[in-house]
Amino acid sequence: MSLANLLVKGALSIECSSNLMRYQRLLVSLAVLLVSLKQILVSLVDLLVKLEQILVS
């Protein structure tokens, strides 16, 4: 295998790992976003329960 082929293969594997890191960061960001959305929904449900208690009493 020639040196040029090895360099091309190395460059492609570096680019591939760079893309994987980018996707991994994107997935982590999405997970953080989902956790935040869950916390917002929990807060909204809590607020609705309190409103219901106020209206019933």
Short mmCIF file of C-alpha atoms in Angstrom, two decimals:
data_model
loop_
_atom_site.label_atom_id
_atom_site.label_comp_id
_atom_site.label_asym_id
_atom_site.label_seq_id
_atom_site.Cartn_x
_atom_site.Cartn_y
_atom_site.Cartn_z
CA MET A 1 0.00 0.00 0.00
CA SER A 2 1.41 3.37 -0.97
CA LEU A 3 2.02 6.25 1.38
CA ALA A 4 -0.68 8.29 -0.39
CA ASN A 5 -3.27 5.57 0.23
CA LEU A 6 -2.30 5.40 3.90
CA LEU A 7 -2.60 9.17 4.23
CA VAL A 8 -6.03 9.16 2.58
CA LYS A 9 -7.21 6.32 4.83
CA GLY A 10 -5.92 8.15 7.91
CA ALA A 11 -7.61 11.38 6.86
CA LEU A 12 -10.90 9.57 6.27
CA SER A 13 -10.78 7.84 9.66
CA ILE A 14 -10.02 11.16 11.38
CA GLU A 15 -12.95 12.78 9.56
CA CYS A 16 -15.19 9.85 10.50
CA SER A 17 -14.24 10.06 14.18
CA SER A 18 -14.75 13.82 14.06
CA ASN A 19 -18.27 13.27 12.70
CA LEU A 20 -18.95 10.68 15.40
CA MET A 21 -17.88 13.16 18.09
CA ARG A 22 -20.17 15.76 16.54
CA TYR A 23 -23.10 13.33 16.58
CA GLN A 24 -22.29 12.35 20.16
CA ARG A 25 -22.36 16.00 21.25
CA LEU A 26 -25.66 16.45 19.41
CA LEU A 27 -27.15 13.43 21.20
CA VAL A 28 -25.98 14.75 24.57
CA SER A 29 -27.56 18.13 23.81
CA LEU A 30 -30.82 16.43 22.84
CA ALA A 31 -30.79 14.42 26.07
CA VAL A 32 -30.28 17.61 28.11
CA LEU A 33 -33.12 19.26 26.20
CA LEU A 34 -35.44 16.31 26.89
CA VAL A 35 -34.62 16.42 30.60
CA SER A 36 -35.39 20.14 30.65
CA LEU A 37 -38.69 19.58 28.84
CA LYS A 38 -39.60 16.87 31.34
CA GLN A 39 -38.91 19.24 34.23
CA ILE A 40 -41.10 21.90 32.59
CA LEU A 41 -43.93 19.39 32.13
CA VAL A 42 -43.66 18.25 35.75
CA SER A 43 -43.83 21.88 36.88
CA LEU A 44 -46.88 22.50 34.69
CA VAL A 45 -48.67 19.45 36.08
CA ASP A 46 -47.85 20.59 39.61
CA LEU A 47 -49.23 24.03 38.82
CA LEU A 48 -52.42 22.54 37.37
CA VAL A 49 -52.91 20.40 40.48
CA LYS A 50 -52.52 23.46 42.69
CA LEU A 51 -54.97 25.42 40.54
CA GLU A 52 -57.46 22.59 40.77
CA GLN A 53 -57.13 22.55 44.56
CA ILE A 54 -57.72 26.30 44.70
CA LEU A 55 -60.78 26.10 42.45
CA VAL A 56 -62.28 23.13 44.32
CA SER A 57 -61.86 24.68 47.77
#
